[in-house]
Amino acid sequence: MSTRRNDPLAQVSDFDIRLLRIFRSVVESGGFSAAESALGIGRSAISQQMSDLEQRLGLRLCQRGRAGFSLTEEGREVYQSSLQLLSALESFRTEVNGLHRHLRGELNIGLTDNLVTLPHMRITHALSQLKERGPDVHINIRMIAPNEVEQGVLDGSLHVGVVPQASALSGLEYQPLYSERSLLYCAVGHPLFYVDDAQLDDDRLSAQETIAPTFRLPSEIQAHYQALKCTASASDREGMAFLILTGRYIGYLPDHYASLWVQQGRLRALKPKSRFYDVSLVTVTRKGRRPHLVLESFLESLAATR
């Protein structure tokens, strides 16, 4: 039975490439001592790394000693091959950088409604940077309920979404974006609109008709609604705002979204020091997704605006 020698570099690692770069510098400098200044490391460290490379390749690459530095026949061949490899790596890097400078394609993004009034504007800034880097990128935004955003990312119709964080779904990755505070509001015309907060005890609030969201929220936030008399529902925050503005319901809205109506005297927050909750907004992408330069560029810009 014949035996086959194992391929010493069946998988080329970053460490192997680093050793080959050092080997190239040693050869082009004419020896270990001369390579010290070029590499910024001592002769003993260079010698050790050359020994590591020879061991990994299973070849003697050079002669070193009193007679001076010289390459073996195998060393000359490895040097020529390393030049080809390192040149190919540099070409690859240049081409990929060129792709990043000339982004093309689509970004399909699903957003929970009414994020545009957030003071941070991180999504807006990230989209602006994406268009600056890739003027030909086509951006498609869908304003849909959080569960539809997650489903769209799962089935591939959306590249990325932004939703309130709830329990994680299998197959999706979540990254924190920012937090959002919601307060309990009523509108002008509601019986509680002019009632002082000191007179608003729990029993009085729990007797008011309230809107419950049908989208997923963390269990600790759902408890806020369970303590109220929910007689209506809405699939998104805009639907909740419509019902609150009728003056017939109370309900929770993000403070940034409600602020304009508060300034206009149309909404007021009820007991804002105690009746509030904070929810984390997160980006959601599919696990194991294929590389997508437009998406990665958008996520990179989003992370840079933190």
GROMACS .gro file of N, CA, C and O in nm, residues 109-178:
model
  280
  109ILE      N    1  -3.493   4.746   0.271
  109ILE     CA    2  -3.492   4.764   0.415
  109ILE      C    3  -3.635   4.779   0.467
  109ILE      O    4  -3.715   4.853   0.409
  110GLY      N    5  -3.668   4.708   0.574
  110GLY     CA    6  -3.798   4.717   0.637
  110GLY      C    7  -3.786   4.790   0.770
  110GLY      O    8  -3.699   4.758   0.851
  111LEU      N    9  -3.872   4.890   0.791
  111LEU     CA   10  -3.864   4.972   0.911
  111LEU      C   11  -3.995   4.972   0.987
  111LEU      O   12  -4.103   4.976   0.927
  112THR      N   13  -3.983   4.966   1.119
  112THR     CA   14  -4.097   4.999   1.203
  112THR      C   15  -4.135   5.143   1.175
  112THR      O   16  -4.049   5.228   1.154
  113ASP      N   17  -4.263   5.171   1.178
  113ASP     CA   18  -4.309   5.306   1.143
  113ASP      C   19  -4.262   5.410   1.244
  113ASP      O   20  -4.234   5.380   1.360
  114ASN      N   21  -4.255   5.534   1.197
  114ASN     CA   22  -4.232   5.651   1.281
  114ASN      C   23  -4.099   5.652   1.353
  114ASN      O   24  -4.089   5.694   1.469
  115LEU      N   25  -3.995   5.609   1.283
  115LEU     CA   26  -3.859   5.623   1.337
  115LEU      C   27  -3.794   5.752   1.290
  115LEU      O   28  -3.693   5.794   1.346
  116VAL      N   29  -3.851   5.816   1.189
  116VAL     CA   30  -3.787   5.933   1.130
  116VAL      C   31  -3.783   6.051   1.226
  116VAL      O   32  -3.700   6.141   1.211
  117THR      N   33  -3.871   6.052   1.327
  117THR     CA   34  -3.873   6.164   1.421
  117THR      C   35  -3.774   6.147   1.536
  117THR      O   36  -3.763   6.236   1.622
  118LEU      N   37  -3.700   6.035   1.538
  118LEU     CA   38  -3.597   6.020   1.640
  118LEU      C   39  -3.488   6.124   1.621
  118LEU      O   40  -3.441   6.144   1.509
  119PRO      N   41  -3.447   6.191   1.727
  119PRO     CA   42  -3.343   6.295   1.712
  119PRO      C   43  -3.211   6.239   1.658
  119PRO      O   44  -3.138   6.310   1.589
  120HIS      N   45  -3.181   6.112   1.689
  120HIS     CA   46  -3.052   6.055   1.649
  120HIS      C   47  -3.037   6.052   1.496
  120HIS      O   48  -2.929   6.076   1.443
  121MET      N   49  -3.145   6.014   1.425
  121MET     CA   50  -3.144   6.009   1.278
  121MET      C   51  -3.034   5.917   1.224
  121MET      O   52  -2.979   5.940   1.116
  122ARG      N   53  -2.999   5.815   1.297
  122ARG     CA   54  -2.888   5.730   1.254
  122ARG      C   55  -2.918   5.655   1.125
  122ARG      O   56  -2.830   5.633   1.042
  123ILE      N   57  -3.042   5.611   1.110
  123ILE     CA   58  -3.077   5.539   0.988
  123ILE      C   59  -3.066   5.633   0.868
  123ILE      O   60  -3.010   5.598   0.763
  124THR      N   61  -3.116   5.756   0.883
  124THR     CA   62  -3.106   5.855   0.776
  124THR      C   63  -2.962   5.883   0.740
  124THR      O   64  -2.924   5.887   0.622
  125HIS      N   65  -2.877   5.902   0.840
  125HIS     CA   66  -2.735   5.930   0.815
  125HIS      C   67  -2.668   5.813   0.744
  125HIS      O   68  -2.589   5.832   0.651
  126ALA      N   69  -2.700   5.690   0.788
  126ALA     CA   70  -2.639   5.572   0.726
  126ALA      C   71  -2.683   5.558   0.581
  126ALA      O   72  -2.603   5.522   0.493
  127LEU      N   73  -2.810   5.585   0.551
  127LEU     CA   74  -2.858   5.579   0.413
  127LEU      C   75  -2.791   5.687   0.328
  127LEU      O   76  -2.758   5.663   0.211
  128SER      N   77  -2.769   5.805   0.386
  128SER     CA   78  -2.701   5.913   0.314
  128SER      C   79  -2.559   5.873   0.280
  128SER      O   80  -2.512   5.894   0.167
  129GLN      N   81  -2.488   5.813   0.376
  129GLN     CA   82  -2.350   5.770   0.352
  129GLN      C   83  -2.346   5.659   0.247
  129GLN      O   84  -2.253   5.653   0.165
  130LEU      N   85  -2.445   5.570   0.251
  130LEU     CA   86  -2.451   5.463   0.151
  130LEU      C   87  -2.465   5.521   0.010
  130LEU      O   88  -2.395   5.478  -0.082
  131LYS      N   89  -2.551   5.621  -0.006
  131LYS     CA   90  -2.568   5.682  -0.138
  131LYS      C   91  -2.445   5.760  -0.181
  131LYS      O   92  -2.415   5.770  -0.300
  132GLU      N   93  -2.373   5.815  -0.083
  132GLU     CA   94  -2.249   5.885  -0.117
  132GLU      C   95  -2.145   5.786  -0.170
  132GLU      O   96  -2.074   5.815  -0.266
  133ARG      N   97  -2.138   5.669  -0.107
  133ARG     CA   98  -2.041   5.568  -0.150
  133ARG      C   99  -2.087   5.498  -0.277
  133ARG      O  100  -2.002   5.455  -0.356
  134GLY      N  101  -2.217   5.482  -0.293
  134GLY     CA  102  -2.270   5.412  -0.410
  134GLY      C  103  -2.386   5.488  -0.472
  134GLY      O  104  -2.502   5.455  -0.445
  135PRO      N  105  -2.358   5.590  -0.555
  135PRO     CA  106  -2.466   5.670  -0.615
  135PRO      C  107  -2.565   5.588  -0.696
  135PRO      O  108  -2.680   5.629  -0.713
  136ASP      N  109  -2.521   5.470  -0.745
  136ASP     CA  110  -2.609   5.388  -0.829
  136ASP      C  111  -2.692   5.289  -0.747
  136ASP      O  112  -2.771   5.214  -0.805
  137VAL      N  113  -2.672   5.287  -0.614
  137VAL     CA  114  -2.750   5.194  -0.531
  137VAL      C  115  -2.896   5.237  -0.529
  137VAL      O  116  -2.928   5.355  -0.515
  138HIS      N  117  -2.985   5.140  -0.544
  138HIS     CA  118  -3.129   5.166  -0.540
  138HIS      C  119  -3.182   5.122  -0.403
  138HIS      O  120  -3.171   5.005  -0.367
  139ILE      N  121  -3.239   5.215  -0.328
  139ILE     CA  122  -3.288   5.187  -0.193
  139ILE      C  123  -3.439   5.172  -0.195
  139ILE      O  124  -3.511   5.257  -0.248
  140ASN      N  125  -3.487   5.060  -0.142
  140ASN     CA  126  -3.630   5.034  -0.130
  140ASN      C  127  -3.666   5.023   0.017
  140ASN      O  128  -3.615   4.935   0.086
  141ILE      N  129  -3.753   5.111   0.066
  141ILE     CA  130  -3.794   5.110   0.207
  141ILE      C  131  -3.939   5.064   0.216
  141ILE      O  132  -4.026   5.114   0.143
  142ARG      N  133  -3.962   4.970   0.307
  142ARG     CA  134  -4.099   4.926   0.336
  142ARG      C  135  -4.129   4.958   0.481
  142ARG      O  136  -4.056   4.915   0.571
  143MET      N  137  -4.235   5.034   0.505
  143MET     CA  138  -4.278   5.066   0.640
  143MET      C  139  -4.387   4.966   0.677
  143MET      O  140  -4.502   4.977   0.632
  144ILE      N  141  -4.351   4.867   0.757
  144ILE     CA  142  -4.444   4.759   0.789
  144ILE      C  143  -4.429   4.722   0.936
  144ILE      O  144  -4.336   4.766   1.004
  145ALA      N  145  -4.520   4.640   0.984
  145ALA     CA  146  -4.519   4.598   1.123
  145ALA      C  147  -4.395   4.515   1.153
  145ALA      O  148  -4.341   4.447   1.064
  146PRO      N  149  -4.346   4.518   1.279
  146PRO     CA  150  -4.222   4.447   1.313
  146PRO      C  151  -4.221   4.299   1.276
  146PRO      O  152  -4.120   4.248   1.227
  147ASN      N  153  -4.334   4.228   1.297
  147ASN     CA  154  -4.334   4.086   1.263
  147ASN      C  155  -4.320   4.064   1.113
  147ASN      O  156  -4.260   3.965   1.068
  148GLU      N  157  -4.373   4.158   1.033
  148GLU     CA  158  -4.358   4.147   0.888
  148GLU      C  159  -4.214   4.179   0.846
  148GLU      O  160  -4.164   4.122   0.748
  149VAL      N  161  -4.149   4.270   0.918
  149VAL     CA  162  -4.008   4.299   0.891
  149VAL      C  163  -3.925   4.173   0.913
  149VAL      O  164  -3.845   4.134   0.827
  150GLU      N  165  -3.944   4.108   1.028
  150GLU     CA  166  -3.866   3.987   1.058
  150GLU      C  167  -3.894   3.877   0.956
  150GLU      O  168  -3.801   3.808   0.911
  151GLN      N  169  -4.020   3.861   0.917
  151GLN     CA  170  -4.053   3.759   0.819
  151GLN      C  171  -3.990   3.790   0.684
  151GLN      O  172  -3.940   3.701   0.614
  152GLY      N  173  -3.988   3.920   0.646
  152GLY     CA  174  -3.926   3.959   0.521
  152GLY      C  175  -3.777   3.932   0.518
  152GLY      O  176  -3.722   3.891   0.416
  153VAL      N  177  -3.709   3.952   0.631
  153VAL     CA  178  -3.566   3.922   0.639
  153VAL      C  179  -3.544   3.771   0.631
  153VAL      O  180  -3.452   3.723   0.565
  154LEU      N  181  -3.631   3.695   0.696
  154LEU     CA  182  -3.619   3.549   0.693
  154LEU      C  183  -3.638   3.494   0.552
  154LEU      O  184  -3.564   3.405   0.509
  155ASP      N  185  -3.738   3.544   0.479
  155ASP     CA  186  -3.766   3.487   0.347
  155ASP      C  187  -3.681   3.550   0.236
  155ASP      O  188  -3.690   3.510   0.120
  156GLY      N  189  -3.598   3.650   0.272
  156GLY     CA  190  -3.506   3.708   0.176
  156GLY      C  191  -3.561   3.825   0.096
  156GLY      O  192  -3.489   3.883   0.015
  157SER      N  193  -3.687   3.862   0.117
  157SER     CA  194  -3.741   3.977   0.045
  157SER      C  195  -3.686   4.109   0.099
  157SER      O  196  -3.692   4.212   0.031
  158LEU      N  197  -3.633   4.107   0.222
  158LEU     CA  198  -3.567   4.222   0.281
  158LEU      C  199  -3.423   4.185   0.316
  158LEU      O  200  -3.397   4.073   0.361
  159HIS      N  201  -3.332   4.278   0.296
  159HIS     CA  202  -3.193   4.254   0.336
  159HIS      C  203  -3.173   4.281   0.485
  159HIS      O  204  -3.092   4.215   0.551
  160VAL      N  205  -3.243   4.381   0.536
  160VAL     CA  206  -3.221   4.424   0.674
  160VAL      C  207  -3.349   4.491   0.723
  160VAL      O  208  -3.429   4.542   0.643
  161GLY      N  209  -3.369   4.489   0.854
  161GLY     CA  210  -3.484   4.558   0.912
  161GLY      C  211  -3.446   4.625   1.042
  161GLY      O  212  -3.340   4.599   1.100
  162VAL      N  213  -3.534   4.713   1.089
  162VAL     CA  214  -3.519   4.776   1.220
  162VAL      C  215  -3.651   4.758   1.294
  162VAL      O  216  -3.757   4.800   1.244
  163VAL      N  217  -3.645   4.693   1.410
  163VAL     CA  218  -3.766   4.658   1.485
  163VAL      C  219  -3.741   4.679   1.634
  163VAL      O  220  -3.626   4.682   1.680
  164PRO      N  221  -3.849   4.692   1.713
  164PRO     CA  222  -3.831   4.688   1.858
  164PRO      C  223  -3.786   4.548   1.900
  164PRO      O  224  -3.836   4.448   1.847
  165GLN      N  225  -3.693   4.541   1.992
  165GLN     CA  226  -3.640   4.411   2.033
  165GLN      C  227  -3.742   4.335   2.115
  165GLN      O  228  -3.798   4.385   2.212
  166ALA      N  229  -3.769   4.213   2.075
  166ALA     CA  230  -3.853   4.121   2.151
  166ALA      C  231  -3.776   3.990   2.162
  166ALA      O  232  -3.653   3.991   2.155
  167SER      N  233  -3.842   3.880   2.178
  167SER     CA  234  -3.771   3.752   2.182
  167SER      C  235  -3.711   3.724   2.044
  167SER      O  236  -3.776   3.746   1.942
  168ALA      N  237  -3.588   3.675   2.042
  168ALA     CA  238  -3.518   3.652   1.916
  168ALA      C  239  -3.578   3.534   1.841
  168ALA      O  240  -3.614   3.432   1.901
  169LEU      N  241  -3.591   3.549   1.710
  169LEU     CA  242  -3.639   3.441   1.625
  169LEU      C  243  -3.519   3.362   1.571
  169LEU      O  244  -3.417   3.419   1.536
  170SER      N  245  -3.535   3.231   1.565
  170SER     CA  246  -3.429   3.147   1.510
  170SER      C  247  -3.404   3.184   1.365
  170SER      O  248  -3.496   3.208   1.287
  171GLY      N  249  -3.276   3.192   1.328
  171GLY     CA  250  -3.240   3.225   1.191
  171GLY      C  251  -3.212   3.371   1.168
  171GLY      O  252  -3.174   3.410   1.058
  172LEU      N  253  -3.229   3.455   1.273
  172LEU     CA  254  -3.205   3.597   1.259
  172LEU      C  255  -3.098   3.644   1.357
  172LEU      O  256  -3.081   3.586   1.464
  173GLU      N  257  -3.026   3.747   1.317
  173GLU     CA  258  -2.927   3.811   1.404
  173GLU      C  259  -2.975   3.951   1.438
  173GLU      O  260  -3.027   4.022   1.352
  174TYR      N  261  -2.957   3.989   1.564
  174TYR     CA  262  -3.004   4.119   1.612
  174TYR      C  263  -2.884   4.198   1.667
  174TYR      O  264  -2.803   4.144   1.741
  175GLN      N  265  -2.878   4.325   1.628
  175GLN     CA  266  -2.773   4.413   1.679
  175GLN      C  267  -2.837   4.540   1.735
  175GLN      O  268  -2.921   4.601   1.669
  176PRO      N  269  -2.799   4.580   1.858
  176PRO     CA  270  -2.858   4.700   1.919
  176PRO      C  271  -2.834   4.825   1.833
  176PRO      O  272  -2.727   4.842   1.776
  177LEU      N  273  -2.935   4.910   1.827
  177LEU     CA  274  -2.925   5.035   1.752
  177LEU      C  275  -2.936   5.153   1.847
  177LEU      O  276  -2.841   5.231   1.862
  178TYR      N  277  -3.048   5.170   1.912
  178TYR     CA  278  -3.066   5.270   2.016
  178TYR      C  279  -3.194   5.238   2.092
  178TYR      O  280  -3.270   5.150   2.051
   0.00000   0.00000   0.00000
